[in-house]
Amino acid sequence: MVVQEFTVDLDKPLVFQVGHLGETYQEWVHQPIVSKEGPRFFESDFWESLTRTVWWAIPVIWLPVVCWSISMSVRMGHTPPQIALMVVCGIFIWTLLEYSLHRFLFHINTKSYWGNTMHYLLHGCHHKHPMDGLRLVFPPAATAILCFPFWNLVKLFSTPTMTPALFGGGLLGYVIYDVTHYYLHHGQPTRKLPKHLKKYHLNHHFRIQNMGFGITSSMWDRVFGTFPQDAKSGEKSR
């Protein structure tokens, strides 16, 4: 008996379809469809609305939280140089978290129904529809939930007075990441560094999807050996 291979209908809500792809999901999701118009995820208009976020909502929502968090450490008596150092350390922590999440969680291999479904919601949709401008930044509701474990993570290795500024720095790193990510897909950079980052990230989408996990920087790719060889060649030729 021959089992007919499941085919996704792009004209119908996708989220509860992709799980049926089974072991073929990974191949399917890494064949990008280049269109600024994204697919529908859910039948429900409410749940659908939660998957769509305009890029400017990220700084509008989260920069006030960054300022409030940093101000807590200021009120606890830390000097401006100390605050600046803690914020920079928080940003640095975020860069490692950015790389680790992208490499080890967002690019996990799945084949079960619910594994495929969750992966598609988390990151697979971005690889399938990389130019979908309303699904390039992380939905604020999901970010708000993730702020709690991140705060507790920072508390593990810092003092009560340092935690707010370190957290604020990490959250600022996230804002920079999400805005940068949107720009790399839809901006037209003219300067050398942004042009390099755009080329580097689009290389991850369209050529070597198991390498080049950094968004705001290629630093951790270099440290952990996931810097693409063709990117190294390109650097030498410049």
PDB file of C-alpha atoms in Angstrom:
ATOM      1  CA  MET A   1       0.000   0.000   0.000  1.00  0.00           C
ATOM      2  CA  VAL A   2       1.387   3.427  -1.006  1.00  0.00           C
ATOM      3  CA  VAL A   3       0.831   6.255   1.494  1.00  0.00           C
ATOM      4  CA  GLN A   4       0.044   9.523  -0.246  1.00  0.00           C
ATOM      5  CA  GLU A   5       2.381  12.340   0.760  1.00  0.00           C
ATOM      6  CA  PHE A   6       0.678  15.234   2.530  1.00  0.00           C
ATOM      7  CA  THR A   7       0.547  18.523   0.609  1.00  0.00           C
ATOM      8  CA  VAL A   8       0.170  21.870   2.350  1.00  0.00           C
ATOM      9  CA  ASP A   9      -2.568  24.113   0.932  1.00  0.00           C
ATOM     10  CA  LEU A  10      -1.120  27.638   1.053  1.00  0.00           C
ATOM     11  CA  ASP A  11      -4.576  29.141   0.565  1.00  0.00           C
ATOM     12  CA  LYS A  12      -5.747  27.764   3.920  1.00  0.00           C
ATOM     13  CA  PRO A  13      -4.534  28.537   7.472  1.00  0.00           C
ATOM     14  CA  LEU A  14      -1.150  26.826   7.806  1.00  0.00           C
ATOM     15  CA  VAL A  15      -0.420  26.205  11.467  1.00  0.00           C
ATOM     16  CA  PHE A  16      -2.452  23.041  11.902  1.00  0.00           C
ATOM     17  CA  GLN A  17      -1.469  21.711   8.472  1.00  0.00           C
ATOM     18  CA  VAL A  18       2.325  21.651   8.765  1.00  0.00           C
ATOM     19  CA  GLY A  19       2.380  18.989  11.473  1.00  0.00           C
ATOM     20  CA  HIS A  20       1.059  16.457   8.960  1.00  0.00           C
ATOM     21  CA  LEU A  21       4.244  16.798   6.887  1.00  0.00           C
ATOM     22  CA  GLY A  22       6.073  14.528   9.321  1.00  0.00           C
ATOM     23  CA  GLU A  23       9.683  13.873   8.321  1.00  0.00           C
ATOM     24  CA  THR A  24       9.320  15.971   5.155  1.00  0.00           C
ATOM     25  CA  TYR A  25       8.609  19.114   7.213  1.00  0.00           C
ATOM     26  CA  GLN A  26      12.277  20.149   7.496  1.00  0.00           C
ATOM     27  CA  GLU A  27      12.790  20.029   3.747  1.00  0.00           C
ATOM     28  CA  TRP A  28       9.529  21.899   3.115  1.00  0.00           C
ATOM     29  CA  VAL A  29      10.101  24.667   5.645  1.00  0.00           C
ATOM     30  CA  HIS A  30      13.592  25.420   4.308  1.00  0.00           C
ATOM     31  CA  GLN A  31      12.337  26.070   0.787  1.00  0.00           C
ATOM     32  CA  PRO A  32      11.508  29.781   1.135  1.00  0.00           C
ATOM     33  CA  ILE A  33       8.645  31.577  -0.580  1.00  0.00           C
ATOM     34  CA  VAL A  34       9.764  35.143  -1.250  1.00  0.00           C
ATOM     35  CA  SER A  35       6.716  37.366  -0.860  1.00  0.00           C
ATOM     36  CA  LYS A  36       5.947  40.356   1.361  1.00  0.00           C
ATOM     37  CA  GLU A  37       2.436  38.990   1.782  1.00  0.00           C
ATOM     38  CA  GLY A  38       2.430  36.406   4.542  1.00  0.00           C
ATOM     39  CA  PRO A  39       0.101  33.407   4.796  1.00  0.00           C
ATOM     40  CA  ARG A  40      -2.789  33.061   7.184  1.00  0.00           C
ATOM     41  CA  PHE A  41      -1.970  31.048  10.290  1.00  0.00           C
ATOM     42  CA  PHE A  42      -5.324  30.554  12.049  1.00  0.00           C
ATOM     43  CA  GLU A  43      -9.017  30.514  11.219  1.00  0.00           C
ATOM     44  CA  SER A  44      -9.656  32.668  14.296  1.00  0.00           C
ATOM     45  CA  ASP A  45      -9.137  36.398  13.713  1.00  0.00           C
ATOM     46  CA  PHE A  46      -8.119  36.816  17.369  1.00  0.00           C
ATOM     47  CA  TRP A  47      -5.308  34.249  17.275  1.00  0.00           C
ATOM     48  CA  GLU A  48      -4.281  35.473  13.841  1.00  0.00           C
ATOM     49  CA  SER A  49      -3.880  39.009  15.166  1.00  0.00           C
ATOM     50  CA  LEU A  50      -1.460  37.804  17.854  1.00  0.00           C
ATOM     51  CA  THR A  51       0.922  36.502  15.168  1.00  0.00           C
ATOM     52  CA  ARG A  52       1.248  39.858  13.390  1.00  0.00           C
ATOM     53  CA  THR A  53       3.405  42.691  14.753  1.00  0.00           C
ATOM     54  CA  VAL A  54       4.573  45.920  13.126  1.00  0.00           C
ATOM     55  CA  TRP A  55       8.309  46.448  13.662  1.00  0.00           C
ATOM     56  CA  TRP A  56       7.985  49.816  15.425  1.00  0.00           C
ATOM     57  CA  ALA A  57       5.880  48.276  18.188  1.00  0.00           C
ATOM     58  CA  ILE A  58       9.054  46.723  19.620  1.00  0.00           C
ATOM     59  CA  PRO A  59      10.872  49.961  20.560  1.00  0.00           C
ATOM     60  CA  VAL A  60       7.597  51.703  21.481  1.00  0.00           C
ATOM     61  CA  ILE A  61       6.642  48.959  23.953  1.00  0.00           C
ATOM     62  CA  TRP A  62       9.994  47.852  25.311  1.00  0.00           C
ATOM     63  CA  LEU A  63      12.232  50.936  25.464  1.00  0.00           C
ATOM     64  CA  PRO A  64      10.151  52.426  28.314  1.00  0.00           C
ATOM     65  CA  VAL A  65      10.587  49.127  30.176  1.00  0.00           C
ATOM     66  CA  VAL A  66      14.349  49.331  29.528  1.00  0.00           C
ATOM     67  CA  CYS A  67      14.479  52.863  30.972  1.00  0.00           C
ATOM     68  CA  TRP A  68      12.346  51.943  33.984  1.00  0.00           C
ATOM     69  CA  SER A  69      14.459  48.887  34.735  1.00  0.00           C
ATOM     70  CA  ILE A  70      17.745  50.756  34.495  1.00  0.00           C
ATOM     71  CA  SER A  71      16.353  53.599  36.635  1.00  0.00           C
ATOM     72  CA  MET A  72      15.711  51.098  39.442  1.00  0.00           C
ATOM     73  CA  SER A  73      19.445  50.436  39.754  1.00  0.00           C
ATOM     74  CA  VAL A  74      20.103  54.191  39.594  1.00  0.00           C
ATOM     75  CA  ARG A  75      17.724  54.774  42.502  1.00  0.00           C
ATOM     76  CA  MET A  76      19.506  52.017  44.433  1.00  0.00           C
ATOM     77  CA  GLY A  77      22.677  54.113  44.421  1.00  0.00           C
ATOM     78  CA  HIS A  78      24.775  52.979  41.452  1.00  0.00           C
ATOM     79  CA  THR A  79      26.885  55.594  39.687  1.00  0.00           C
ATOM     80  CA  PRO A  80      26.564  56.384  35.961  1.00  0.00           C
ATOM     81  CA  PRO A  81      29.787  54.488  35.058  1.00  0.00           C
ATOM     82  CA  GLN A  82      28.537  51.449  36.980  1.00  0.00           C
ATOM     83  CA  ILE A  83      25.163  51.654  35.260  1.00  0.00           C
ATOM     84  CA  ALA A  84      26.806  51.932  31.842  1.00  0.00           C
ATOM     85  CA  LEU A  85      28.953  48.871  32.546  1.00  0.00           C
ATOM     86  CA  MET A  86      25.951  46.825  33.693  1.00  0.00           C
ATOM     87  CA  VAL A  87      23.930  47.800  30.608  1.00  0.00           C
ATOM     88  CA  VAL A  88      26.804  46.829  28.312  1.00  0.00           C
ATOM     89  CA  CYS A  89      27.136  43.508  30.175  1.00  0.00           C
ATOM     90  CA  GLY A  90      23.388  42.943  29.729  1.00  0.00           C
ATOM     91  CA  ILE A  91      23.673  43.565  25.981  1.00  0.00           C
ATOM     92  CA  PHE A  92      26.620  41.172  25.841  1.00  0.00           C
ATOM     93  CA  ILE A  93      24.592  38.479  27.630  1.00  0.00           C
ATOM     94  CA  TRP A  94      21.800  39.010  25.114  1.00  0.00           C
ATOM     95  CA  THR A  95      24.145  38.438  22.143  1.00  0.00           C
ATOM     96  CA  LEU A  96      25.007  34.994  23.485  1.00  0.00           C
ATOM     97  CA  LEU A  97      21.350  34.262  24.198  1.00  0.00           C
ATOM     98  CA  GLU A  98      20.427  35.443  20.683  1.00  0.00           C
ATOM     99  CA  TYR A  99      22.933  33.030  19.150  1.00  0.00           C
ATOM    100  CA  SER A 100      22.047  30.116  21.436  1.00  0.00           C
ATOM    101  CA  LEU A 101      18.292  30.392  20.927  1.00  0.00           C
ATOM    102  CA  HIS A 102      18.659  30.680  17.171  1.00  0.00           C
ATOM    103  CA  ARG A 103      21.027  27.748  16.864  1.00  0.00           C
ATOM    104  CA  PHE A 104      19.754  25.265  19.427  1.00  0.00           C
ATOM    105  CA  LEU A 105      16.021  26.040  19.707  1.00  0.00           C
ATOM    106  CA  PHE A 106      14.913  27.766  16.508  1.00  0.00           C
ATOM    107  CA  HIS A 107      16.771  25.245  14.351  1.00  0.00           C
ATOM    108  CA  ILE A 108      15.851  22.084  16.210  1.00  0.00           C
ATOM    109  CA  ASN A 109      14.875  19.189  13.936  1.00  0.00           C
ATOM    110  CA  THR A 110      11.291  18.022  14.361  1.00  0.00           C
ATOM    111  CA  LYS A 111       9.124  15.399  12.687  1.00  0.00           C
ATOM    112  CA  SER A 112       6.166  14.777  15.010  1.00  0.00           C
ATOM    113  CA  TYR A 113       2.858  16.570  14.449  1.00  0.00           C
ATOM    114  CA  TRP A 114       3.120  18.856  17.469  1.00  0.00           C
ATOM    115  CA  GLY A 115       6.878  19.261  17.123  1.00  0.00           C
ATOM    116  CA  ASN A 116       6.464  20.529  13.563  1.00  0.00           C
ATOM    117  CA  THR A 117       3.541  22.740  14.567  1.00  0.00           C
ATOM    118  CA  MET A 118       5.403  24.393  17.441  1.00  0.00           C
ATOM    119  CA  HIS A 119       8.569  24.819  15.377  1.00  0.00           C
ATOM    120  CA  TYR A 120       6.622  26.458  12.576  1.00  0.00           C
ATOM    121  CA  LEU A 121       5.061  28.930  15.002  1.00  0.00           C
ATOM    122  CA  LEU A 122       8.378  29.647  16.696  1.00  0.00           C
ATOM    123  CA  HIS A 123      10.705  30.054  13.709  1.00  0.00           C
ATOM    124  CA  GLY A 124       9.809  27.812  10.781  1.00  0.00           C
ATOM    125  CA  CYS A 125       7.296  30.338   9.451  1.00  0.00           C
ATOM    126  CA  HIS A 126      10.114  32.888   9.172  1.00  0.00           C
ATOM    127  CA  HIS A 127      12.242  30.550   7.060  1.00  0.00           C
ATOM    128  CA  LYS A 128       9.291  29.591   4.868  1.00  0.00           C
ATOM    129  CA  HIS A 129       8.173  33.215   4.378  1.00  0.00           C
ATOM    130  CA  PRO A 130      11.317  35.263   5.157  1.00  0.00           C
ATOM    131  CA  MET A 131       9.962  38.546   3.756  1.00  0.00           C
ATOM    132  CA  ASP A 132       6.684  38.527   5.703  1.00  0.00           C
ATOM    133  CA  GLY A 133       7.007  41.985   7.247  1.00  0.00           C
ATOM    134  CA  LEU A 134       4.445  41.401   9.984  1.00  0.00           C
ATOM    135  CA  ARG A 135       6.118  38.266  11.332  1.00  0.00           C
ATOM    136  CA  LEU A 136       9.728  39.407  11.488  1.00  0.00           C
ATOM    137  CA  VAL A 137       9.725  40.661  15.069  1.00  0.00           C
ATOM    138  CA  PHE A 138       8.735  38.706  18.146  1.00  0.00           C
ATOM    139  CA  PRO A 139       5.124  39.237  19.295  1.00  0.00           C
ATOM    140  CA  PRO A 140       5.070  41.433  22.439  1.00  0.00           C
ATOM    141  CA  ALA A 141       2.800  39.017  24.327  1.00  0.00           C
ATOM    142  CA  ALA A 142       5.353  36.229  23.921  1.00  0.00           C
ATOM    143  CA  THR A 143       8.228  38.548  24.870  1.00  0.00           C
ATOM    144  CA  ALA A 144       6.411  39.574  28.036  1.00  0.00           C
ATOM    145  CA  ILE A 145       6.115  35.940  29.092  1.00  0.00           C
ATOM    146  CA  LEU A 146       9.812  35.293  28.385  1.00  0.00           C
ATOM    147  CA  CYS A 147      10.886  38.329  30.414  1.00  0.00           C
ATOM    148  CA  PHE A 148      10.155  36.435  33.654  1.00  0.00           C
ATOM    149  CA  PRO A 149      12.645  33.590  33.144  1.00  0.00           C
ATOM    150  CA  PHE A 150      15.213  36.052  31.781  1.00  0.00           C
ATOM    151  CA  TRP A 151      14.864  38.211  34.911  1.00  0.00           C
ATOM    152  CA  ASN A 152      15.310  35.126  37.102  1.00  0.00           C
ATOM    153  CA  LEU A 153      18.332  34.053  35.053  1.00  0.00           C
ATOM    154  CA  VAL A 154      19.987  37.420  35.658  1.00  0.00           C
ATOM    155  CA  LYS A 155      19.195  37.191  39.381  1.00  0.00           C
ATOM    156  CA  LEU A 156      21.198  33.964  39.623  1.00  0.00           C
ATOM    157  CA  PHE A 157      24.541  35.682  39.068  1.00  0.00           C
ATOM    158  CA  SER A 158      23.942  39.280  40.166  1.00  0.00           C
ATOM    159  CA  THR A 159      23.009  41.284  43.246  1.00  0.00           C
ATOM    160  CA  PRO A 160      19.517  42.725  43.873  1.00  0.00           C
ATOM    161  CA  THR A 161      20.740  46.223  42.977  1.00  0.00           C
ATOM    162  CA  MET A 162      22.478  45.123  39.778  1.00  0.00           C
ATOM    163  CA  THR A 163      19.701  42.879  38.456  1.00  0.00           C
ATOM    164  CA  PRO A 164      17.458  45.665  37.080  1.00  0.00           C
ATOM    165  CA  ALA A 165      20.238  47.361  35.069  1.00  0.00           C
ATOM    166  CA  LEU A 166      21.558  44.046  33.742  1.00  0.00           C
ATOM    167  CA  PHE A 167      18.033  43.030  32.791  1.00  0.00           C
ATOM    168  CA  GLY A 168      17.462  46.413  31.157  1.00  0.00           C
ATOM    169  CA  GLY A 169      20.668  45.995  29.161  1.00  0.00           C
ATOM    170  CA  GLY A 170      19.588  42.542  28.034  1.00  0.00           C
ATOM    171  CA  LEU A 171      16.168  43.853  27.027  1.00  0.00           C
ATOM    172  CA  LEU A 172      17.846  46.707  25.138  1.00  0.00           C
ATOM    173  CA  GLY A 173      19.950  44.089  23.350  1.00  0.00           C
ATOM    174  CA  TYR A 174      16.740  42.315  22.364  1.00  0.00           C
ATOM    175  CA  VAL A 175      15.213  45.543  20.991  1.00  0.00           C
ATOM    176  CA  ILE A 176      18.357  46.199  18.952  1.00  0.00           C
ATOM    177  CA  TYR A 177      18.231  42.616  17.681  1.00  0.00           C
ATOM    178  CA  ASP A 178      14.589  42.690  16.585  1.00  0.00           C
ATOM    179  CA  VAL A 179      14.814  46.101  14.892  1.00  0.00           C
ATOM    180  CA  THR A 180      18.064  45.078  13.204  1.00  0.00           C
ATOM    181  CA  HIS A 181      16.489  41.828  12.028  1.00  0.00           C
ATOM    182  CA  TYR A 182      13.625  43.704  10.391  1.00  0.00           C
ATOM    183  CA  TYR A 183      16.052  46.125   8.731  1.00  0.00           C
ATOM    184  CA  LEU A 184      18.212  43.314   7.351  1.00  0.00           C
ATOM    185  CA  HIS A 185      15.177  41.927   5.540  1.00  0.00           C
ATOM    186  CA  HIS A 186      13.520  45.132   4.362  1.00  0.00           C
ATOM    187  CA  GLY A 187      16.133  47.897   4.568  1.00  0.00           C
ATOM    188  CA  GLN A 188      18.525  48.932   1.828  1.00  0.00           C
ATOM    189  CA  PRO A 189      21.802  49.613   3.653  1.00  0.00           C
ATOM    190  CA  THR A 190      24.505  51.681   1.983  1.00  0.00           C
ATOM    191  CA  ARG A 191      27.226  51.530   4.632  1.00  0.00           C
ATOM    192  CA  LYS A 192      29.725  48.705   4.872  1.00  0.00           C
ATOM    193  CA  LEU A 193      28.723  47.109   8.203  1.00  0.00           C
ATOM    194  CA  PRO A 194      24.941  47.017   7.603  1.00  0.00           C
ATOM    195  CA  LYS A 195      25.522  45.755   4.058  1.00  0.00           C
ATOM    196  CA  HIS A 196      27.735  42.972   5.432  1.00  0.00           C
ATOM    197  CA  LEU A 197      25.140  42.014   8.077  1.00  0.00           C
ATOM    198  CA  LYS A 198      22.349  41.939   5.488  1.00  0.00           C
ATOM    199  CA  LYS A 199      24.370  39.731   3.137  1.00  0.00           C
ATOM    200  CA  TYR A 200      25.407  37.521   6.056  1.00  0.00           C
ATOM    201  CA  HIS A 201      21.847  37.012   7.271  1.00  0.00           C
ATOM    202  CA  LEU A 202      20.287  36.472   3.844  1.00  0.00           C
ATOM    203  CA  ASN A 203      23.019  33.914   3.218  1.00  0.00           C
ATOM    204  CA  HIS A 204      21.627  32.057   6.253  1.00  0.00           C
ATOM    205  CA  HIS A 205      18.138  32.125   4.743  1.00  0.00           C
ATOM    206  CA  PHE A 206      18.834  31.297   1.133  1.00  0.00           C
ATOM    207  CA  ARG A 207      22.115  29.375   0.995  1.00  0.00           C
ATOM    208  CA  ILE A 208      23.490  27.799   4.200  1.00  0.00           C
ATOM    209  CA  GLN A 209      20.684  27.543   6.727  1.00  0.00           C
ATOM    210  CA  ASN A 210      22.622  25.482   9.281  1.00  0.00           C
ATOM    211  CA  MET A 211      25.325  28.157   9.682  1.00  0.00           C
ATOM    212  CA  GLY A 212      25.465  31.888  10.414  1.00  0.00           C
ATOM    213  CA  PHE A 213      23.123  32.108  13.404  1.00  0.00           C
ATOM    214  CA  GLY A 214      24.130  35.588  14.557  1.00  0.00           C
ATOM    215  CA  ILE A 215      21.844  38.484  13.613  1.00  0.00           C
ATOM    216  CA  THR A 216      23.386  41.592  15.164  1.00  0.00           C
ATOM    217  CA  SER A 217      26.906  40.160  14.972  1.00  0.00           C
ATOM    218  CA  SER A 218      28.824  37.190  13.607  1.00  0.00           C
ATOM    219  CA  MET A 219      31.004  37.067  16.771  1.00  0.00           C
ATOM    220  CA  TRP A 220      29.544  33.905  18.319  1.00  0.00           C
ATOM    221  CA  ASP A 221      29.503  32.122  14.956  1.00  0.00           C
ATOM    222  CA  ARG A 222      33.255  32.678  14.844  1.00  0.00           C
ATOM    223  CA  VAL A 223      33.695  31.517  18.446  1.00  0.00           C
ATOM    224  CA  PHE A 224      31.625  28.331  18.050  1.00  0.00           C
ATOM    225  CA  GLY A 225      32.612  27.356  14.504  1.00  0.00           C
ATOM    226  CA  THR A 226      29.369  28.140  12.689  1.00  0.00           C
ATOM    227  CA  PHE A 227      30.768  30.959  10.553  1.00  0.00           C
ATOM    228  CA  PRO A 228      30.114  29.951   6.908  1.00  0.00           C
ATOM    229  CA  GLN A 229      33.187  29.156   4.844  1.00  0.00           C
ATOM    230  CA  ASP A 230      31.959  31.161   1.849  1.00  0.00           C
ATOM    231  CA  ALA A 231      31.611  34.196   4.133  1.00  0.00           C
ATOM    232  CA  LYS A 232      35.264  33.783   5.109  1.00  0.00           C
ATOM    233  CA  SER A 233      36.209  33.627   1.433  1.00  0.00           C
ATOM    234  CA  GLY A 234      34.215  36.779   0.768  1.00  0.00           C
ATOM    235  CA  GLU A 235      36.030  38.613   3.565  1.00  0.00           C
ATOM    236  CA  LYS A 236      39.425  37.636   2.150  1.00  0.00           C
ATOM    237  CA  SER A 237      38.493  38.835  -1.329  1.00  0.00           C
ATOM    238  CA  ARG A 238      37.529  42.323  -0.131  1.00  0.00           C
TER     239      ARG A 238
END
